[in-house]
mmCIF file of C-alpha atoms in Angstrom:
data_model
loop_
_atom_site.group_PDB
_atom_site.id
_atom_site.type_symbol
_atom_site.label_atom_id
_atom_site.label_comp_id
_atom_site.label_asym_id
_atom_site.label_seq_id
_atom_site.Cartn_x
_atom_site.Cartn_y
_atom_site.Cartn_z
ATOM 1 C CA MET A 28 -33.731 14.360 14.609
ATOM 2 C CA ARG A 29 -31.550 17.311 13.764
ATOM 3 C CA LEU A 30 -27.973 17.077 12.741
ATOM 4 C CA ARG A 31 -25.827 20.133 13.233
ATOM 5 C CA LEU A 32 -22.271 20.625 12.151
ATOM 6 C CA ALA A 33 -20.660 21.912 15.352
ATOM 7 C CA ARG A 34 -17.096 22.574 14.276
ATOM 8 C CA ARG A 35 -14.632 21.654 11.647
ATOM 9 C CA ARG A 36 -10.819 21.863 12.044
ATOM 10 C CA HIS A 37 -7.839 20.766 10.041
ATOM 11 C CA ALA A 38 -6.094 17.693 11.296
ATOM 12 C CA ALA A 39 -2.732 19.349 10.854
ATOM 13 C CA GLY A 40 -3.493 21.077 14.120
ATOM 14 C CA ALA A 41 -4.636 17.799 15.665
ATOM 15 C CA ALA A 42 -1.572 16.039 14.412
ATOM 16 C CA SER A 43 0.567 18.755 15.903
ATOM 17 C CA THR A 44 -1.073 18.188 19.250
ATOM 18 C CA LEU A 45 -0.466 14.455 18.938
ATOM 19 C CA ALA A 46 3.168 15.189 18.154
ATOM 20 C CA VAL A 47 3.486 17.599 21.129
ATOM 21 C CA ALA A 48 3.997 20.443 18.689
ATOM 22 C CA GLU A 49 2.686 23.975 19.189
ATOM 23 C CA VAL A 50 1.890 24.952 15.583
ATOM 24 C CA VAL A 51 2.620 24.096 12.048
ATOM 25 C CA GLU A 52 4.286 26.565 9.722
ATOM 26 C CA PRO A 53 4.781 26.810 5.928
ATOM 27 C CA HIS A 54 7.797 24.989 4.636
ATOM 28 C CA GLY A 55 7.955 25.022 0.835
ATOM 29 C CA ARG A 56 5.196 24.225 -1.602
ATOM 30 C CA ASN A 57 2.549 21.720 -0.342
ATOM 31 C CA GLU A 58 4.552 20.999 2.747
ATOM 32 C CA LEU A 59 4.467 21.888 6.382
ATOM 33 C CA GLN A 60 7.154 21.801 9.064
ATOM 34 C CA ALA A 61 6.127 20.673 12.465
ATOM 35 C CA ARG A 62 7.675 22.054 15.584
ATOM 36 C CA GLY A 63 8.497 19.255 17.935
ATOM 37 C CA PRO A 64 8.852 15.475 17.459
ATOM 38 C CA ASP A 65 6.694 13.709 14.920
ATOM 39 C CA PRO A 66 5.831 10.094 15.926
ATOM 40 C CA PHE A 67 5.213 8.988 12.396
ATOM 41 C CA ARG A 68 7.830 10.852 10.292
ATOM 42 C CA PRO A 69 11.406 10.838 11.613
ATOM 43 C CA ASP A 70 12.250 13.810 9.306
ATOM 44 C CA ARG A 71 9.454 15.740 10.985
ATOM 45 C CA ARG A 72 7.863 16.843 7.678
ATOM 46 C CA LEU A 73 4.057 16.999 7.498
ATOM 47 C CA ARG A 74 3.401 16.953 3.763
ATOM 48 C CA TRP A 75 0.149 18.310 2.439
ATOM 49 C CA ARG A 76 -0.853 14.787 1.391
ATOM 50 C CA ASP A 77 -0.767 13.681 5.058
ATOM 51 C CA HIS A 78 -3.589 16.071 6.018
ATOM 52 C CA PHE A 79 -7.360 15.726 6.551
ATOM 53 C CA VAL A 80 -10.106 17.482 8.544
ATOM 54 C CA LEU A 81 -11.803 16.497 11.699
ATOM 55 C CA THR A 82 -15.576 17.226 11.692
ATOM 56 C CA GLU A 83 -17.888 17.391 14.684
ATOM 57 C CA HIS A 84 -21.594 16.651 14.444
ATOM 58 C CA LEU A 85 -24.500 16.759 16.923
ATOM 59 C CA LEU A 86 -27.213 14.151 16.503
ATOM 60 C CA GLN A 87 -30.378 14.998 18.346
ATOM 61 C CA LEU A 88 -32.670 11.917 18.445
ATOM 62 C CA ASP A 89 -35.892 10.941 20.123
ATOM 63 C CA SER A 90 -35.384 7.286 19.487
ATOM 64 C CA ILE A 91 -32.226 6.558 21.437
ATOM 65 C CA HIS A 92 -31.992 5.141 24.959
ATOM 66 C CA PRO A 93 -31.811 7.945 27.603
ATOM 67 C CA GLY A 94 -28.567 6.471 28.840
ATOM 68 C CA HIS A 95 -26.979 7.194 25.536
ATOM 69 C CA ASP A 96 -27.295 10.954 25.754
ATOM 70 C CA GLY A 97 -23.680 12.130 25.101
ATOM 71 C CA LEU A 98 -22.616 8.928 23.459
ATOM 72 C CA ARG A 99 -19.669 9.548 21.093
ATOM 73 C CA ILE A 100 -19.026 7.899 17.724
ATOM 74 C CA ALA A 101 -16.068 8.134 15.320
ATOM 75 C CA GLN A 102 -16.355 7.239 11.631
ATOM 76 C CA LEU A 103 -13.610 6.458 9.118
ATOM 77 C CA SER A 104 -14.480 5.554 5.564
ATOM 78 C CA ASP A 105 -12.807 4.941 2.161
ATOM 79 C CA VAL A 106 -9.338 4.748 3.457
ATOM 80 C CA HIS A 107 -8.029 3.173 0.144
ATOM 81 C CA VAL A 108 -4.703 1.862 1.431
ATOM 82 C CA GLY A 109 -2.068 2.038 -1.273
ATOM 83 C CA GLN A 110 -0.463 4.658 -3.456
ATOM 84 C CA ALA A 111 -3.697 6.715 -3.506
ATOM 85 C CA THR A 112 -3.448 7.533 0.218
ATOM 86 C CA SER A 113 -0.574 8.557 2.438
ATOM 87 C CA ASP A 114 0.266 5.968 5.177
ATOM 88 C CA VAL A 115 1.022 8.915 7.416
ATOM 89 C CA ARG A 116 -2.470 10.276 6.950
ATOM 90 C CA ILE A 117 -4.023 6.986 7.876
ATOM 91 C CA ARG A 118 -1.981 6.547 11.032
ATOM 92 C CA ARG A 119 -2.642 10.116 12.055
ATOM 93 C CA ALA A 120 -6.319 9.495 11.602
ATOM 94 C CA VAL A 121 -6.127 6.474 13.818
ATOM 95 C CA ALA A 122 -4.271 8.535 16.470
ATOM 96 C CA ALA A 123 -6.853 11.307 16.191
ATOM 97 C CA VAL A 124 -9.682 8.843 16.772
ATOM 98 C CA ASN A 125 -7.935 7.378 19.840
ATOM 99 C CA GLU A 126 -7.185 10.783 21.288
ATOM 100 C CA ALA A 127 -10.939 11.596 21.121
ATOM 101 C CA SER A 128 -11.821 8.411 23.029
ATOM 102 C CA PRO A 129 -15.162 7.741 21.343
ATOM 103 C CA ASP A 130 -17.572 5.130 22.708
ATOM 104 C CA LEU A 131 -17.930 3.459 19.319
ATOM 105 C CA VAL A 132 -15.788 3.408 16.169
ATOM 106 C CA PHE A 133 -17.314 2.694 12.726
ATOM 107 C CA LEU A 134 -15.332 1.783 9.582
ATOM 108 C CA THR A 135 -17.588 1.993 6.558
ATOM 109 C CA GLY A 136 -15.783 0.357 3.635
ATOM 110 C CA ASP A 137 -13.259 0.547 0.810
ATOM 111 C CA TYR A 138 -9.945 -0.241 2.534
ATOM 112 C CA VAL A 139 -8.201 -0.956 -0.797
ATOM 113 C CA THR A 140 -8.715 0.148 -4.348
ATOM 114 C CA HIS A 141 -7.905 -2.203 -7.265
ATOM 115 C CA SER A 142 -4.642 -4.053 -6.400
ATOM 116 C CA PRO A 143 -4.287 -6.830 -3.872
ATOM 117 C CA LYS A 144 -0.734 -5.733 -2.946
ATOM 118 C CA PRO A 145 -1.745 -3.300 -0.154
ATOM 119 C CA LEU A 146 -3.960 -5.964 1.570
ATOM 120 C CA PRO A 147 -1.456 -6.787 4.336
ATOM 121 C CA ARG A 148 -0.955 -3.072 5.078
ATOM 122 C CA VAL A 149 -4.684 -2.575 5.850
ATOM 123 C CA ARG A 150 -4.328 -4.433 9.131
ATOM 124 C CA GLN A 151 -1.017 -2.766 9.881
ATOM 125 C CA LEU A 152 -2.292 0.824 9.308
ATOM 126 C CA LEU A 153 -5.718 0.395 10.924
ATOM 127 C CA GLN A 154 -4.677 -1.582 13.928
ATOM 128 C CA GLY A 155 -4.828 -0.060 17.470
ATOM 129 C CA LEU A 156 -8.233 1.606 17.315
ATOM 130 C CA ASN A 157 -9.598 1.686 20.893
ATOM 131 C CA GLY A 158 -13.084 0.839 21.970
ATOM 132 C CA PRO A 159 -15.673 -1.319 20.173
ATOM 133 C CA VAL A 160 -14.894 -1.173 16.446
ATOM 134 C CA PHE A 161 -17.488 -2.156 13.859
ATOM 135 C CA VAL A 162 -16.649 -2.713 10.225
ATOM 136 C CA VAL A 163 -18.623 -3.111 6.980
ATOM 137 C CA LEU A 164 -17.108 -3.764 3.515
ATOM 138 C CA GLY A 165 -17.318 -1.685 0.331
ATOM 139 C CA ASN A 166 -17.348 -2.427 -3.293
ATOM 140 C CA HIS A 167 -13.574 -2.257 -3.792
ATOM 141 C CA ASP A 168 -13.110 -4.695 -0.940
ATOM 142 C CA HIS A 169 -15.330 -7.257 -2.710
ATOM 143 C CA TRP A 170 -13.563 -6.666 -5.979
ATOM 144 C CA VAL A 171 -10.144 -7.299 -4.384
ATOM 145 C CA ASP A 172 -10.544 -9.844 -1.428
ATOM 146 C CA ALA A 173 -13.391 -9.479 1.025
ATOM 147 C CA ALA A 174 -12.566 -12.685 2.878
ATOM 148 C CA TYR A 175 -8.962 -11.619 3.494
ATOM 149 C CA LEU A 176 -10.046 -8.255 4.839
ATOM 150 C CA ARG A 177 -12.705 -9.685 7.079
ATOM 151 C CA ALA A 178 -10.224 -12.149 8.593
ATOM 152 C CA GLY A 179 -7.669 -9.431 9.080
ATOM 153 C CA PHE A 180 -10.107 -7.112 10.894
ATOM 154 C CA GLU A 181 -11.363 -10.005 13.080
ATOM 155 C CA ASP A 182 -7.798 -10.796 14.068
ATOM 156 C CA LEU A 183 -7.578 -7.211 15.320
ATOM 157 C CA GLY A 184 -10.631 -7.824 17.513
ATOM 158 C CA TYR A 185 -12.912 -5.676 15.339
ATOM 159 C CA THR A 186 -16.461 -6.731 14.569
ATOM 160 C CA VAL A 187 -17.128 -7.255 10.829
ATOM 161 C CA LEU A 188 -20.876 -7.170 9.867
ATOM 162 C CA GLN A 189 -22.008 -8.515 6.530
ATOM 163 C CA ASN A 190 -25.788 -8.349 6.635
ATOM 164 C CA GLU A 191 -25.591 -8.947 10.400
ATOM 165 C CA HIS A 192 -26.288 -7.112 13.591
ATOM 166 C CA ARG A 193 -24.805 -7.037 17.060
ATOM 167 C CA VAL A 194 -25.942 -5.687 20.390
ATOM 168 C CA VAL A 195 -23.274 -4.054 22.540
ATOM 169 C CA HIS A 196 -23.724 -2.476 25.941
ATOM 170 C CA VAL A 197 -22.413 1.056 26.078
ATOM 171 C CA LYS A 198 -22.912 3.410 29.035
ATOM 172 C CA GLY A 199 -25.052 0.772 30.710
ATOM 173 C CA ALA A 200 -27.550 0.390 27.884
ATOM 174 C CA PRO A 201 -27.781 -1.700 24.671
ATOM 175 C CA VAL A 202 -26.787 -0.282 21.304
ATOM 176 C CA THR A 203 -27.865 -2.260 18.203
ATOM 177 C CA VAL A 204 -25.347 -1.934 15.375
ATOM 178 C CA LEU A 205 -26.709 -3.155 11.992
ATOM 179 C CA GLY A 206 -24.066 -3.702 9.352
ATOM 180 C CA ILE A 207 -25.387 -4.016 5.804
ATOM 181 C CA ASP A 208 -23.001 -5.359 3.057
ATOM 182 C CA ASP A 209 -22.154 -3.396 -0.039
ATOM 183 C CA GLY A 210 -24.970 -2.389 -2.324
ATOM 184 C CA LEU A 211 -23.005 -1.596 -5.507
ATOM 185 C CA THR A 212 -21.830 -5.240 -5.817
ATOM 186 C CA GLY A 213 -25.297 -6.599 -4.958
ATOM 187 C CA MET A 214 -24.209 -7.989 -1.585
ATOM 188 C CA GLU A 215 -26.673 -6.023 0.586
ATOM 189 C CA ASP A 216 -29.463 -7.830 2.364
ATOM 190 C CA VAL A 217 -31.410 -5.421 4.562
ATOM 191 C CA GLU A 218 -33.976 -8.022 5.557
ATOM 192 C CA ALA A 219 -31.333 -10.419 6.807
ATOM 193 C CA THR A 220 -29.587 -7.624 8.702
ATOM 194 C CA PHE A 221 -32.699 -6.636 10.628
ATOM 195 C CA ARG A 222 -33.967 -10.199 11.218
ATOM 196 C CA GLY A 223 -34.209 -10.752 14.976
ATOM 197 C CA ALA A 224 -32.841 -7.315 15.777
ATOM 198 C CA PRO A 225 -34.409 -5.081 18.471
ATOM 199 C CA THR A 226 -37.099 -2.845 17.113
ATOM 200 C CA SER A 227 -36.534 0.114 19.424
ATOM 201 C CA GLY A 228 -33.811 1.796 21.434
ATOM 202 C CA THR A 229 -30.484 2.983 20.047
ATOM 203 C CA ARG A 230 -30.106 1.476 16.546
ATOM 204 C CA LEU A 231 -27.255 2.558 14.305
ATOM 205 C CA VAL A 232 -26.803 1.367 10.700
ATOM 206 C CA LEU A 233 -23.560 0.944 8.820
ATOM 207 C CA ALA A 234 -23.625 0.668 4.982
ATOM 208 C CA HIS A 235 -20.970 1.621 2.526
ATOM 209 C CA THR A 236 -23.320 2.839 -0.229
ATOM 210 C CA PRO A 237 -25.648 5.756 0.737
ATOM 211 C CA PRO A 238 -28.651 4.673 -1.345
ATOM 212 C CA THR A 239 -29.010 1.631 1.013
ATOM 213 C CA ALA A 240 -30.842 4.101 3.202
ATOM 214 C CA GLU A 241 -33.808 3.947 0.779
ATOM 215 C CA LYS A 242 -34.247 0.242 1.709
ATOM 216 C CA LEU A 243 -34.391 0.701 5.439
ATOM 217 C CA PRO A 244 -37.676 0.380 7.379
ATOM 218 C CA ALA A 245 -39.302 3.799 7.010
ATOM 219 C CA HIS A 246 -39.690 6.262 9.868
ATOM 220 C CA ALA A 247 -37.919 3.847 12.224
ATOM 221 C CA GLY A 248 -35.682 6.264 14.096
ATOM 222 C CA LEU A 249 -32.582 4.955 12.333
ATOM 223 C CA VAL A 250 -29.322 6.684 11.552
ATOM 224 C CA GLN A 251 -27.200 5.274 8.669
ATOM 225 C CA PHE A 252 -23.464 6.020 8.406
ATOM 226 C CA SER A 253 -22.080 5.669 4.860
ATOM 227 C CA GLY A 254 -19.205 6.694 2.595
ATOM 228 C CA HIS A 255 -18.444 5.642 -0.992
ATOM 229 C CA THR A 256 -18.777 9.004 -2.729
ATOM 230 C CA HIS A 257 -15.649 10.723 -1.385
ATOM 231 C CA GLY A 258 -17.872 13.783 -0.932
ATOM 232 C CA GLY A 259 -18.095 14.046 -4.763
ATOM 233 C CA GLN A 260 -14.315 13.728 -5.227
ATOM 234 C CA PHE A 261 -13.979 16.554 -7.791
ATOM 235 C CA ILE A 262 -16.604 19.193 -7.246
ATOM 236 C CA VAL A 263 -17.839 21.339 -10.142
ATOM 237 C CA ARG A 264 -20.923 23.053 -8.884
ATOM 238 C CA GLY A 265 -24.045 21.669 -10.563
ATOM 239 C CA LEU A 266 -22.151 19.210 -12.760
ATOM 240 C CA THR A 267 -20.926 16.860 -9.984
ATOM 241 C CA GLU A 268 -24.350 16.594 -8.434
ATOM 242 C CA ALA A 269 -25.981 15.879 -11.797
ATOM 243 C CA LEU A 270 -23.507 13.121 -12.635
ATOM 244 C CA PHE A 271 -23.904 11.429 -9.284
ATOM 245 C CA ARG A 272 -27.719 11.538 -9.566
ATOM 246 C CA ARG A 273 -27.491 10.019 -13.061
ATOM 247 C CA ALA A 274 -25.262 7.222 -11.614
ATOM 248 C CA GLY A 275 -27.935 6.493 -8.941
ATOM 249 C CA GLN A 276 -25.986 8.262 -6.145
ATOM 250 C CA PRO A 277 -28.045 11.304 -5.077
ATOM 251 C CA TYR A 278 -26.467 11.456 -1.641
ATOM 252 C CA ILE A 279 -22.960 12.918 -1.938
ATOM 253 C CA ARG A 280 -21.867 14.319 1.443
ATOM 254 C CA GLY A 281 -23.252 15.319 4.824
ATOM 255 C CA HIS A 282 -26.687 14.822 6.286
ATOM 256 C CA TYR A 283 -29.872 13.774 4.467
ATOM 257 C CA ARG A 284 -33.399 12.744 5.422
ATOM 258 C CA VAL A 285 -34.427 9.513 3.669
ATOM 259 C CA ASN A 286 -37.862 7.976 4.199
ATOM 260 C CA GLY A 287 -38.110 9.367 7.660
ATOM 261 C CA ASN A 288 -34.648 8.147 8.756
ATOM 262 C CA HIS A 289 -31.366 9.906 8.729
ATOM 263 C CA LEU A 290 -28.213 9.436 6.656
ATOM 264 C CA TYR A 291 -24.693 10.788 7.002
ATOM 265 C CA VAL A 292 -22.273 10.460 4.086
ATOM 266 C CA ASN A 293 -18.680 10.690 5.068
ATOM 267 C CA GLN A 294 -16.230 12.340 2.572
ATOM 268 C CA GLY A 295 -13.730 9.544 3.128
ATOM 269 C CA LEU A 296 -10.102 9.611 4.262
ATOM 270 C CA GLY A 297 -8.464 8.353 1.050
ATOM 271 C CA PHE A 298 -7.330 9.807 -2.255
ATOM 272 C CA GLY A 299 -6.248 13.348 -3.225
ATOM 273 C CA PHE A 300 -3.505 15.591 -1.822
ATOM 274 C CA GLY A 301 -0.598 14.289 -3.923
ATOM 275 C CA GLY A 302 -2.054 10.856 -4.889
ATOM 276 C CA PRO A 303 -2.981 9.741 -8.446
ATOM 277 C CA TYR A 304 -6.719 10.502 -7.827
ATOM 278 C CA LEU A 305 -7.382 14.245 -7.501
ATOM 279 C CA ARG A 306 -9.771 15.828 -5.048
ATOM 280 C CA ARG A 307 -11.252 19.269 -5.565
ATOM 281 C CA GLY A 308 -13.714 20.826 -3.147
ATOM 282 C CA SER A 309 -13.881 17.682 -1.000
ATOM 283 C CA THR A 310 -11.314 17.277 1.798
ATOM 284 C CA PRO A 311 -10.429 13.909 3.424
ATOM 285 C CA GLU A 312 -12.414 13.586 6.586
ATOM 286 C CA VAL A 313 -12.579 11.879 9.929
ATOM 287 C CA ALA A 314 -16.083 12.467 11.466
ATOM 288 C CA PHE A 315 -17.148 12.533 15.059
ATOM 289 C CA PHE A 316 -20.708 12.449 16.357
ATOM 290 C CA THR A 317 -22.286 13.176 19.727
ATOM 291 C CA LEU A 318 -25.744 11.639 20.396
ATOM 292 C CA ARG A 319 -28.234 13.690 22.392
ATOM 293 C CA THR A 320 -31.835 12.937 23.296
ATOM 294 C CA GLN A 321 -34.341 15.455 22.232
ATOM 295 C CA GLN A 322 -35.326 15.987 25.860
ATOM 296 C CA ALA A 323 -31.764 16.622 27.022
ATOM 297 C CA ALA A 324 -31.156 18.985 24.094
ATOM 298 C CA TYR A 325 -34.349 20.900 25.031
ATOM 299 C CA VAL A 326 -33.344 21.185 28.681
ATOM 300 C CA GLY A 327 -29.834 22.273 27.639
ATOM 301 C CA ALA A 328 -31.425 25.043 25.491
ATOM 302 C CA THR A 329 -33.288 26.460 28.481
#
């Protein structure tokens, strides 16, 4: 498999499209003024803290069902509802996902941070995602109230996977979604997740912590979608990578090969841009993926 970053654009532009606005323009320090109505802010101000980037990725695989050539996936991770993340940013991210109309939506953990106070707002802010939505939990979710979050997502019709798998038919063919619980809190059970699951075809893994990829069956044609690291959060070249490796987190952002499988680490939507937890060199992200078969990619190249 080859993963290629196809394009990257700031969600300020996407948000402007959603708001039927032509462009955004500077309006004071760390603030933008939208032209046209803003569906989420009556005062029409798009603060810098409300922004994120949309990233597009091409996944070329020889292990997926031929019917899944062109299948689209959206991933949101590390939303951290509360004072650390703008509510407007979260609702804009949901709107951006729906505008893209993906075939599958993945939520990969950490919907709160430390306080239980924002728990009711998780459901409020993440409701309305279209299409099959699959959810795994992160370490902060277990530290705060995993049972409450699971119940809330299930009330929305989302599928929460805690060391479980589900088979869903998309584009006329089965997709196996394998959801592994959080590794940092010791809740992961890879064996239980794979027990009874199909051993071939399109198989997609959700796990909050990236090192879970090291425990997957080797050379099995799997793709794992993770978060947790916030893309390094505060990047100081050389130092950030060394600190993460020392903490047992060698996978910080983007695409990796791990034991013959593939891993994508999302930079996360939460924190930074005016909140109490600073980001530097790592922008809040909503990621989109297009699956292509190796054969189709080869034909397209000719």
